[in-house]
């Protein structure tokens, strides 16, 4: 799911102040490294040297206009969420989700300049607990931790809930406006079109609205400025400075976008209608279809809409057995808890299920270990739910686990964005073999055209989707 928060700087202690004491700089460097490890371990770093060079070259041009004590380091984050953010220690991150939407160097420069403006202006964060990148859901940390470290004695101490701050801006309206104004000035001084941020904001807003089918409505409790307001005050500001907006650009001029992974990364598995498929380990699990779900590079997590039940899944590649993992977990459980252990077979796969009930907490915990063919991988499930809750959805998820074949993978696709040289007098639908109107609609947004428009973008390239059978995916 796409969040409406984009351009979230993560720096709580700013990375640009040259007068800081050396001790504090060391603390910043350590914090920056720690954040990098969090980003890498949660989302992954996307490898695309051509795109990284593009991002870095734009960043270097912007840096020349700013008082940074040392060159910044740039990374591409492996998530479809459109976002960019900066952290302590001089780290700047741009997601591949943002790059799929950006069409020009000017737009990317505008976004990055906005982020760096928050840093140089020392904008304090209103909510220090805001997550690095807004995610669909957060499973309690001790639940996810138990997937790799079976310290389940305290597993049930934390409520299952979605963080209340999702969708809340990290900066105030005044701070966002100041960063917008400063950002276009910085981009202009660096030689970029100052309207780049404007067109980027417009396309991002159109993309989110199309994907979510939700139009952003201004309410009193939203302290992040609306896109329409940002476009208005930026346009007024630039016009007063004598800069007029040119014609909108369709297609893209950033050739490095070619072959950019779009959507979910098959390396971590693909979820379609909450049917999770891992092409490399070759297994499939059907999570409850109406639950919220997120796939990261370490776990698959899902939570019911009433926030009273959750399921987390990870994969163990150590040379052990389901019996050994279950025994290890059992040894860590408080003796006062009620525990039952059952061995079974799920779709021909060896499995051990452990049920834990804690009367004092009025909660249940279900753990399941499933041995995949070849004895190289073991799937580890953990589910937590309140006493009295119907656990049929949880058990159905467990029992849906199955090994998959070459034929199964031929039916599932992943996508890359490829570039085609514009051909005159064709509508966007001519650039795809898909009859899916949603896919055509997304392509229209990405290329900045309407479905009924004839594509005319001399000198630019049209973004198209390349649908690749999952069976062909290789890490």
mmCIF file of N, CA and C in Angstrom, residues 264-388:
data_model
loop_
_atom_site.group_PDB
_atom_site.id
_atom_site.type_symbol
_atom_site.label_atom_id
_atom_site.label_comp_id
_atom_site.label_asym_id
_atom_site.label_seq_id
_atom_site.Cartn_x
_atom_site.Cartn_y
_atom_site.Cartn_z
ATOM 1 N N UNK A 264 6.804 -5.161 -6.083
ATOM 2 C CA UNK A 264 7.489 -6.031 -5.134
ATOM 3 C C UNK A 264 8.715 -6.693 -5.769
ATOM 4 N N UNK A 265 9.725 -6.896 -4.938
ATOM 5 C CA UNK A 265 10.944 -7.556 -5.389
ATOM 6 C C UNK A 265 10.786 -9.070 -5.215
ATOM 7 N N UNK A 266 10.861 -9.837 -6.310
ATOM 8 C CA UNK A 266 10.709 -11.294 -6.203
ATOM 9 C C UNK A 266 11.730 -11.949 -5.270
ATOM 10 N N UNK A 267 12.833 -11.267 -5.057
ATOM 11 C CA UNK A 267 13.865 -11.802 -4.164
ATOM 12 C C UNK A 267 13.303 -12.065 -2.773
ATOM 13 N N UNK A 268 12.337 -11.240 -2.364
ATOM 14 C CA UNK A 268 11.736 -11.377 -1.042
ATOM 15 C C UNK A 268 10.356 -12.028 -1.107
ATOM 16 N N UNK A 269 9.893 -12.346 -2.295
ATOM 17 C CA UNK A 269 8.587 -12.965 -2.459
ATOM 18 C C UNK A 269 7.565 -11.979 -2.992
ATOM 19 N N UNK A 270 6.530 -12.517 -3.624
ATOM 20 C CA UNK A 270 5.478 -11.701 -4.230
ATOM 21 C C UNK A 270 4.155 -12.022 -3.543
ATOM 22 N N UNK A 271 3.399 -10.993 -3.193
ATOM 23 C CA UNK A 271 2.077 -11.179 -2.599
ATOM 24 C C UNK A 271 1.018 -10.608 -3.533
ATOM 25 N N UNK A 272 0.107 -11.451 -3.974
ATOM 26 C CA UNK A 272 -1.010 -11.027 -4.809
ATOM 27 C C UNK A 272 -2.292 -11.517 -4.153
ATOM 28 N N UNK A 273 -3.171 -10.572 -3.790
ATOM 29 C CA UNK A 273 -4.381 -10.898 -3.025
ATOM 30 C C UNK A 273 -4.004 -11.684 -1.768
ATOM 31 N N UNK A 274 -2.893 -11.270 -1.154
ATOM 32 C CA UNK A 274 -2.363 -11.878 0.068
ATOM 33 C C UNK A 274 -1.929 -13.332 -0.111
ATOM 34 N N UNK A 275 -1.803 -13.787 -1.357
ATOM 35 C CA UNK A 275 -1.199 -15.088 -1.633
ATOM 36 C C UNK A 275 0.291 -14.850 -1.810
ATOM 37 N N UNK A 276 1.064 -15.301 -0.852
ATOM 38 C CA UNK A 276 2.505 -15.045 -0.833
ATOM 39 C C UNK A 276 3.240 -16.191 -1.512
ATOM 40 N N UNK A 277 4.068 -15.851 -2.494
ATOM 41 C CA UNK A 277 4.837 -16.839 -3.243
ATOM 42 C C UNK A 277 6.306 -16.470 -3.210
ATOM 43 N N UNK A 278 7.155 -17.414 -2.828
ATOM 44 C CA UNK A 278 8.591 -17.183 -2.865
ATOM 45 C C UNK A 278 9.189 -18.005 -4.013
ATOM 46 N N UNK A 279 9.696 -17.339 -5.063
ATOM 47 C CA UNK A 279 10.153 -18.064 -6.253
ATOM 48 C C UNK A 279 11.461 -18.812 -6.079
ATOM 49 N N UNK A 280 12.285 -18.392 -5.135
ATOM 50 C CA UNK A 280 13.588 -19.031 -4.958
ATOM 51 C C UNK A 280 13.491 -20.239 -4.030
ATOM 52 N N UNK A 281 12.784 -20.078 -2.913
ATOM 53 C CA UNK A 281 12.626 -21.176 -1.967
ATOM 54 C C UNK A 281 11.463 -22.082 -2.385
ATOM 55 N N UNK A 282 10.604 -21.543 -3.251
ATOM 56 C CA UNK A 282 9.525 -22.300 -3.871
ATOM 57 C C UNK A 282 8.487 -22.832 -2.882
ATOM 58 N N UNK A 283 7.813 -21.895 -2.252
ATOM 59 C CA UNK A 283 6.664 -22.243 -1.426
ATOM 60 C C UNK A 283 5.631 -21.140 -1.522
ATOM 61 N N UNK A 284 4.438 -21.426 -1.065
ATOM 62 C CA UNK A 284 3.319 -20.503 -1.179
ATOM 63 C C UNK A 284 2.480 -20.573 0.090
ATOM 64 N N UNK A 285 2.003 -19.422 0.552
ATOM 65 C CA UNK A 285 1.136 -19.338 1.729
ATOM 66 C C UNK A 285 0.017 -18.348 1.438
ATOM 67 N N UNK A 286 -1.213 -18.752 1.720
ATOM 68 C CA UNK A 286 -2.347 -17.836 1.565
ATOM 69 C C UNK A 286 -2.658 -17.187 2.913
ATOM 70 N N UNK A 287 -2.287 -15.913 3.044
ATOM 71 C CA UNK A 287 -2.651 -15.160 4.241
ATOM 72 C C UNK A 287 -4.109 -14.719 4.125
ATOM 73 N N UNK A 288 -4.774 -14.438 5.252
ATOM 74 C CA UNK A 288 -6.174 -13.995 5.188
ATOM 75 C C UNK A 288 -6.327 -12.820 4.222
ATOM 76 N N UNK A 289 -7.275 -12.950 3.298
ATOM 77 C CA UNK A 289 -7.373 -11.991 2.197
ATOM 78 C C UNK A 289 -7.747 -10.585 2.634
ATOM 79 N N UNK A 290 -8.473 -10.455 3.749
ATOM 80 C CA UNK A 290 -8.894 -9.125 4.175
ATOM 81 C C UNK A 290 -7.997 -8.539 5.254
ATOM 82 N N UNK A 291 -6.860 -9.181 5.516
ATOM 83 C CA UNK A 291 -5.923 -8.652 6.500
ATOM 84 C C UNK A 291 -4.918 -7.726 5.818
ATOM 85 N N UNK A 292 -4.374 -6.813 6.606
ATOM 86 C CA UNK A 292 -3.276 -5.985 6.128
ATOM 87 C C UNK A 292 -2.016 -6.835 6.078
ATOM 88 N N UNK A 293 -1.147 -6.540 5.141
ATOM 89 C CA UNK A 293 0.004 -7.419 4.936
ATOM 90 C C UNK A 293 1.179 -6.624 4.407
ATOM 91 N N UNK A 294 2.381 -7.007 4.829
ATOM 92 C CA UNK A 294 3.596 -6.393 4.285
ATOM 93 C C UNK A 294 4.699 -7.434 4.168
ATOM 94 N N UNK A 295 5.441 -7.313 3.085
ATOM 95 C CA UNK A 295 6.581 -8.191 2.837
ATOM 96 C C UNK A 295 7.849 -7.362 2.957
ATOM 97 N N UNK A 296 8.772 -7.774 3.819
ATOM 98 C CA UNK A 296 10.079 -7.144 3.905
ATOM 99 C C UNK A 296 11.121 -8.186 3.526
ATOM 100 N N UNK A 297 12.380 -7.802 3.559
ATOM 101 C CA UNK A 297 13.412 -8.763 3.168
ATOM 102 C C UNK A 297 13.742 -9.755 4.279
ATOM 103 N N UNK A 298 13.058 -9.644 5.422
ATOM 104 C CA UNK A 298 13.291 -10.581 6.517
ATOM 105 C C UNK A 298 12.039 -11.340 6.931
ATOM 106 N N UNK A 299 10.882 -10.700 6.845
ATOM 107 C CA UNK A 299 9.654 -11.304 7.345
ATOM 108 C C UNK A 299 8.468 -10.970 6.451
ATOM 109 N N UNK A 300 7.436 -11.777 6.584
ATOM 110 C CA UNK A 300 6.118 -11.437 6.067
ATOM 111 C C UNK A 300 5.237 -11.257 7.287
ATOM 112 N N UNK A 301 4.567 -10.124 7.372
ATOM 113 C CA UNK A 301 3.726 -9.856 8.537
ATOM 114 C C UNK A 301 2.321 -9.493 8.072
ATOM 115 N N UNK A 302 1.337 -9.952 8.824
ATOM 116 C CA UNK A 302 -0.056 -9.690 8.477
ATOM 117 C C UNK A 302 -0.839 -9.480 9.765
ATOM 118 N N UNK A 303 -1.812 -8.580 9.720
ATOM 119 C CA UNK A 303 -2.581 -8.258 10.913
ATOM 120 C C UNK A 303 -4.041 -8.045 10.540
ATOM 121 N N UNK A 304 -4.934 -8.533 11.370
ATOM 122 C CA UNK A 304 -6.360 -8.398 11.095
ATOM 123 C C UNK A 304 -6.785 -6.942 11.210
ATOM 124 N N UNK A 305 -7.868 -6.600 10.538
ATOM 125 C CA UNK A 305 -8.312 -5.209 10.530
ATOM 126 C C UNK A 305 -8.735 -4.725 11.909
ATOM 127 N N UNK A 306 -9.214 -5.664 12.754
ATOM 128 C CA UNK A 306 -9.582 -5.245 14.107
ATOM 129 C C UNK A 306 -8.379 -5.216 15.040
ATOM 130 N N UNK A 307 -7.199 -5.534 14.490
ATOM 131 C CA UNK A 307 -5.929 -5.448 15.208
ATOM 132 C C UNK A 307 -5.851 -6.394 16.399
ATOM 133 N N UNK A 308 -6.624 -7.469 16.374
ATOM 134 C CA UNK A 308 -6.625 -8.407 17.488
ATOM 135 C C UNK A 308 -5.914 -9.711 17.164
ATOM 136 N N UNK A 309 -5.509 -9.891 15.907
ATOM 137 C CA UNK A 309 -4.799 -11.098 15.525
ATOM 138 C C UNK A 309 -3.675 -10.732 14.558
ATOM 139 N N UNK A 310 -2.593 -11.463 14.641
ATOM 140 C CA UNK A 310 -1.497 -11.209 13.712
ATOM 141 C C UNK A 310 -0.786 -12.514 13.391
ATOM 142 N N UNK A 311 -0.117 -12.520 12.239
ATOM 143 C CA UNK A 311 0.683 -13.660 11.799
ATOM 144 C C UNK A 311 1.999 -13.118 11.268
ATOM 145 N N UNK A 312 3.086 -13.744 11.662
ATOM 146 C CA UNK A 312 4.399 -13.374 11.134
ATOM 147 C C UNK A 312 5.088 -14.632 10.628
ATOM 148 N N UNK A 313 5.797 -14.480 9.526
ATOM 149 C CA UNK A 313 6.470 -15.617 8.888
ATOM 150 C C UNK A 313 7.901 -15.255 8.561
ATOM 151 N N UNK A 314 8.823 -16.180 8.855
ATOM 152 C CA UNK A 314 10.206 -16.027 8.416
ATOM 153 C C UNK A 314 10.709 -17.395 7.975
ATOM 154 N N UNK A 315 11.917 -17.402 7.427
ATOM 155 C CA UNK A 315 12.479 -18.654 6.914
ATOM 156 C C UNK A 315 13.840 -18.893 7.540
ATOM 157 N N UNK A 316 14.046 -20.087 8.079
ATOM 158 C CA UNK A 316 15.308 -20.476 8.703
ATOM 159 C C UNK A 316 16.092 -21.338 7.720
ATOM 160 N N UNK A 317 17.310 -20.912 7.423
ATOM 161 C CA UNK A 317 18.135 -21.670 6.473
ATOM 162 C C UNK A 317 19.273 -22.414 7.152
ATOM 163 N N UNK A 318 19.252 -22.454 8.490
ATOM 164 C CA UNK A 318 20.297 -23.175 9.209
ATOM 165 C C UNK A 318 20.073 -24.677 9.086
ATOM 166 N N UNK A 319 21.123 -25.431 9.249
ATOM 167 C CA UNK A 319 21.032 -26.889 9.118
ATOM 168 C C UNK A 319 20.514 -27.492 10.419
ATOM 169 N N UNK A 320 19.211 -27.377 10.617
ATOM 170 C CA UNK A 320 18.585 -27.906 11.819
ATOM 171 C C UNK A 320 17.292 -28.607 11.430
ATOM 172 N N UNK A 321 16.464 -28.956 12.408
ATOM 173 C CA UNK A 321 15.218 -29.656 12.138
ATOM 174 C C UNK A 321 14.066 -28.945 12.822
ATOM 175 N N UNK A 322 12.843 -29.258 12.402
ATOM 176 C CA UNK A 322 11.685 -28.661 13.053
ATOM 177 C C UNK A 322 11.621 -29.101 14.511
ATOM 178 N N UNK A 323 12.026 -30.326 14.787
ATOM 179 C CA UNK A 323 12.025 -30.818 16.168
ATOM 180 C C UNK A 323 12.965 -30.009 17.044
ATOM 181 N N UNK A 324 14.148 -29.706 16.507
ATOM 182 C CA UNK A 324 15.142 -28.957 17.284
ATOM 183 C C UNK A 324 14.664 -27.533 17.569
ATOM 184 N N UNK A 325 14.051 -26.896 16.572
ATOM 185 C CA UNK A 325 13.568 -25.530 16.764
ATOM 186 C C UNK A 325 12.412 -25.490 17.754
ATOM 187 N N UNK A 326 11.520 -26.461 17.666
ATOM 188 C CA UNK A 326 10.399 -26.511 18.606
ATOM 189 C C UNK A 326 10.888 -26.767 20.025
ATOM 190 N N UNK A 327 11.861 -27.646 20.168
ATOM 191 C CA UNK A 327 12.415 -27.948 21.492
ATOM 192 C C UNK A 327 13.097 -26.725 22.088
ATOM 193 N N UNK A 328 13.820 -26.009 21.247
ATOM 194 C CA UNK A 328 14.492 -24.796 21.722
ATOM 195 C C UNK A 328 13.478 -23.766 22.193
ATOM 196 N N UNK A 329 12.408 -23.586 21.420
ATOM 197 C CA UNK A 329 11.375 -22.629 21.809
ATOM 198 C C UNK A 329 10.686 -23.058 23.099
ATOM 199 N N UNK A 330 10.403 -24.341 23.211
ATOM 200 C CA UNK A 330 9.715 -24.860 24.406
ATOM 201 C C UNK A 330 10.533 -24.610 25.666
ATOM 202 N N UNK A 331 11.833 -24.705 25.559
ATOM 203 C CA UNK A 331 12.693 -24.528 26.726
ATOM 204 C C UNK A 331 12.705 -23.091 27.230
ATOM 205 N N UNK A 332 12.281 -22.150 26.374
ATOM 206 C CA UNK A 332 12.300 -20.742 26.750
ATOM 207 C C UNK A 332 10.970 -20.255 27.326
ATOM 208 N N UNK A 333 9.956 -21.092 27.249
ATOM 209 C CA UNK A 333 8.622 -20.668 27.671
ATOM 210 C C UNK A 333 8.468 -20.810 29.187
ATOM 211 N N UNK A 334 7.870 -19.827 29.789
ATOM 212 C CA UNK A 334 7.601 -19.838 31.229
ATOM 213 C C UNK A 334 6.829 -21.104 31.600
ATOM 214 N N UNK A 335 7.309 -21.852 32.573
ATOM 215 C CA UNK A 335 6.643 -23.105 32.973
ATOM 216 C C UNK A 335 5.190 -22.935 33.383
ATOM 217 N N UNK A 336 4.804 -21.718 33.769
ATOM 218 C CA UNK A 336 3.429 -21.500 34.209
ATOM 219 C C UNK A 336 2.456 -21.379 33.038
ATOM 220 N N UNK A 337 2.974 -21.252 31.830
ATOM 221 C CA UNK A 337 2.110 -21.135 30.660
ATOM 222 C C UNK A 337 1.598 -22.506 30.255
ATOM 223 N N UNK A 338 0.418 -22.527 29.712
ATOM 224 C CA UNK A 338 -0.165 -23.770 29.201
ATOM 225 C C UNK A 338 0.346 -24.001 27.778
ATOM 226 N N UNK A 339 0.981 -25.166 27.553
ATOM 227 C CA UNK A 339 1.611 -25.445 26.258
ATOM 228 C C UNK A 339 1.180 -26.820 25.757
ATOM 229 N N UNK A 340 0.811 -26.880 24.471
ATOM 230 C CA UNK A 340 0.558 -28.155 23.809
ATOM 231 C C UNK A 340 1.372 -28.204 22.535
ATOM 232 N N UNK A 341 1.893 -29.374 22.215
ATOM 233 C CA UNK A 341 2.730 -29.551 21.020
ATOM 234 C C UNK A 341 2.190 -30.717 20.208
ATOM 235 N N UNK A 342 2.031 -30.507 18.904
ATOM 236 C CA UNK A 342 1.513 -31.543 18.016
ATOM 237 C C UNK A 342 2.389 -31.651 16.774
ATOM 238 N N UNK A 343 2.670 -32.864 16.367
ATOM 239 C CA UNK A 343 3.369 -33.113 15.106
ATOM 240 C C UNK A 343 2.328 -33.491 14.057
ATOM 241 N N UNK A 344 2.528 -33.012 12.846
ATOM 242 C CA UNK A 344 1.559 -33.296 11.799
ATOM 243 C C UNK A 344 2.212 -33.163 10.429
ATOM 244 N N UNK A 345 1.399 -33.268 9.400
ATOM 245 C CA UNK A 345 1.845 -33.069 8.026
ATOM 246 C C UNK A 345 0.908 -32.074 7.372
ATOM 247 N N UNK A 346 1.455 -31.061 6.739
ATOM 248 C CA UNK A 346 0.662 -30.051 6.044
ATOM 249 C C UNK A 346 0.992 -30.118 4.557
ATOM 250 N N UNK A 347 0.037 -30.578 3.780
ATOM 251 C CA UNK A 347 0.234 -30.729 2.333
ATOM 252 C C UNK A 347 1.513 -31.491 2.010
ATOM 253 N N UNK A 348 1.725 -32.573 2.796
ATOM 254 C CA UNK A 348 2.878 -33.426 2.579
ATOM 255 C C UNK A 348 4.167 -32.934 3.195
ATOM 256 N N UNK A 349 4.110 -31.821 3.936
ATOM 257 C CA UNK A 349 5.296 -31.239 4.555
ATOM 258 C C UNK A 349 5.272 -31.496 6.057
ATOM 259 N N UNK A 350 6.397 -31.916 6.607
ATOM 260 C CA UNK A 350 6.500 -32.191 8.036
ATOM 261 C C UNK A 350 6.347 -30.904 8.832
ATOM 262 N N UNK A 351 5.514 -30.934 9.884
ATOM 263 C CA UNK A 351 5.236 -29.724 10.649
ATOM 264 C C UNK A 351 5.094 -30.033 12.134
ATOM 265 N N UNK A 352 5.461 -29.057 12.959
ATOM 266 C CA UNK A 352 5.239 -29.118 14.400
ATOM 267 C C UNK A 352 4.572 -27.814 14.821
ATOM 268 N N UNK A 353 3.445 -27.941 15.512
ATOM 269 C CA UNK A 353 2.698 -26.780 15.971
ATOM 270 C C UNK A 353 2.705 -26.742 17.487
ATOM 271 N N UNK A 354 2.965 -25.557 18.024
ATOM 272 C CA UNK A 354 2.972 -25.355 19.478
ATOM 273 C C UNK A 354 1.961 -24.279 19.834
ATOM 274 N N UNK A 355 1.050 -24.585 20.736
ATOM 275 C CA UNK A 355 0.043 -23.628 21.186
ATOM 276 C C UNK A 355 0.356 -23.225 22.620
ATOM 277 N N UNK A 356 0.395 -21.926 22.853
ATOM 278 C CA UNK A 356 0.708 -21.393 24.179
ATOM 279 C C UNK A 356 -0.443 -20.508 24.631
ATOM 280 N N UNK A 357 -0.912 -20.739 25.853
ATOM 281 C CA UNK A 357 -1.963 -19.895 26.413
ATOM 282 C C UNK A 357 -1.476 -19.303 27.725
ATOM 283 N N UNK A 358 -1.620 -17.991 27.862
ATOM 284 C CA UNK A 358 -1.224 -17.296 29.085
ATOM 285 C C UNK A 358 -2.483 -16.705 29.715
ATOM 286 N N UNK A 359 -2.928 -17.331 30.760
ATOM 287 C CA UNK A 359 -4.188 -16.924 31.392
ATOM 288 C C UNK A 359 -4.110 -15.508 31.933
ATOM 289 N N UNK A 360 -2.966 -15.152 32.513
ATOM 290 C CA UNK A 360 -2.840 -13.820 33.114
ATOM 291 C C UNK A 360 -2.923 -12.709 32.072
ATOM 292 N N UNK A 361 -2.564 -13.041 30.826
ATOM 293 C CA UNK A 361 -2.609 -12.055 29.751
ATOM 294 C C UNK A 361 -3.854 -12.213 28.881
ATOM 295 N N UNK A 362 -4.546 -13.327 29.060
ATOM 296 C CA UNK A 362 -5.730 -13.638 28.240
ATOM 297 C C UNK A 362 -5.378 -13.600 26.761
ATOM 298 N N UNK A 363 -4.221 -14.219 26.442
ATOM 299 C CA UNK A 363 -3.765 -14.249 25.052
ATOM 300 C C UNK A 363 -3.273 -15.635 24.682
ATOM 301 N N UNK A 364 -3.365 -15.912 23.391
ATOM 302 C CA UNK A 364 -2.859 -17.156 22.827
ATOM 303 C C UNK A 364 -1.727 -16.866 21.864
ATOM 304 N N UNK A 365 -0.817 -17.810 21.768
ATOM 305 C CA UNK A 365 0.264 -17.727 20.789
ATOM 306 C C UNK A 365 0.349 -19.075 20.084
ATOM 307 N N UNK A 366 0.318 -19.058 18.766
ATOM 308 C CA UNK A 366 0.484 -20.259 17.963
ATOM 309 C C UNK A 366 1.825 -20.176 17.241
ATOM 310 N N UNK A 367 2.622 -21.221 17.361
ATOM 311 C CA UNK A 367 3.892 -21.299 16.640
ATOM 312 C C UNK A 367 3.892 -22.538 15.764
ATOM 313 N N UNK A 368 4.420 -22.405 14.578
ATOM 314 C CA UNK A 368 4.425 -23.509 13.627
ATOM 315 C C UNK A 368 5.752 -23.541 12.885
ATOM 316 N N UNK A 369 6.325 -24.727 12.812
ATOM 317 C CA UNK A 369 7.555 -24.940 12.038
ATOM 318 C C UNK A 369 7.256 -25.950 10.938
ATOM 319 N N UNK A 370 7.594 -25.609 9.701
ATOM 320 C CA UNK A 370 7.319 -26.485 8.566
ATOM 321 C C UNK A 370 8.620 -26.743 7.805
ATOM 322 N N UNK A 371 8.923 -28.017 7.604
ATOM 323 C CA UNK A 371 10.130 -28.408 6.869
ATOM 324 C C UNK A 371 9.817 -28.435 5.373
ATOM 325 N N UNK A 372 10.530 -27.632 4.599
ATOM 326 C CA UNK A 372 10.345 -27.625 3.155
ATOM 327 C C UNK A 372 11.147 -28.752 2.511
ATOM 328 N N UNK A 373 10.805 -29.150 1.291
ATOM 329 C CA UNK A 373 11.542 -30.233 0.626
ATOM 330 C C UNK A 373 13.028 -29.943 0.532
ATOM 331 N N UNK A 374 13.833 -30.977 0.661
ATOM 332 C CA UNK A 374 15.281 -30.813 0.586
ATOM 333 C C UNK A 374 15.932 -30.556 1.925
ATOM 334 N N UNK A 375 15.107 -30.290 2.963
ATOM 335 C CA UNK A 375 15.588 -30.090 4.333
ATOM 336 C C UNK A 375 16.572 -28.936 4.488
ATOM 337 N N UNK A 376 16.532 -27.986 3.541
ATOM 338 C CA UNK A 376 17.424 -26.837 3.628
ATOM 339 C C UNK A 376 16.751 -25.655 4.316
ATOM 340 N N UNK A 377 15.426 -25.555 4.167
ATOM 341 C CA UNK A 377 14.706 -24.417 4.721
ATOM 342 C C UNK A 377 13.579 -24.878 5.636
ATOM 343 N N UNK A 378 13.377 -24.107 6.704
ATOM 344 C CA UNK A 378 12.261 -24.330 7.616
ATOM 345 C C UNK A 378 11.491 -23.016 7.745
ATOM 346 N N UNK A 379 10.177 -23.091 7.513
ATOM 347 C CA UNK A 379 9.329 -21.922 7.689
ATOM 348 C C UNK A 379 8.931 -21.821 9.146
ATOM 349 N N UNK A 380 8.938 -20.590 9.668
ATOM 350 C CA UNK A 380 8.589 -20.360 11.076
ATOM 351 C C UNK A 380 7.449 -19.344 11.145
ATOM 352 N N UNK A 381 6.311 -19.781 11.645
ATOM 353 C CA UNK A 381 5.145 -18.925 11.830
ATOM 354 C C UNK A 381 4.967 -18.611 13.307
ATOM 355 N N UNK A 382 4.522 -17.399 13.588
ATOM 356 C CA UNK A 382 4.075 -17.039 14.929
ATOM 357 C C UNK A 382 2.791 -16.238 14.776
ATOM 358 N N UNK A 383 1.787 -16.599 15.544
ATOM 359 C CA UNK A 383 0.535 -15.851 15.546
ATOM 360 C C UNK A 383 0.143 -15.548 16.988
ATOM 361 N N UNK A 384 -0.296 -14.340 17.226
ATOM 362 C CA UNK A 384 -0.746 -13.930 18.549
ATOM 363 C C UNK A 384 -2.171 -13.411 18.425
ATOM 364 N N UNK A 385 -3.032 -13.835 19.314
ATOM 365 C CA UNK A 385 -4.408 -13.350 19.293
ATOM 366 C C UNK A 385 -4.989 -13.417 20.698
ATOM 367 N N UNK A 386 -6.002 -12.619 20.927
ATOM 368 C CA UNK A 386 -6.614 -12.524 22.244
ATOM 369 C C UNK A 386 -7.463 -13.748 22.530
ATOM 370 N N UNK A 387 -7.539 -14.109 23.791
ATOM 371 C CA UNK A 387 -8.350 -15.261 24.201
ATOM 372 C C UNK A 387 -9.799 -15.026 23.790
ATOM 373 N N UNK A 388 -10.411 -16.077 23.288
ATOM 374 C CA UNK A 388 -11.796 -15.967 22.850
ATOM 375 C C UNK A 388 -11.938 -15.618 21.387
#
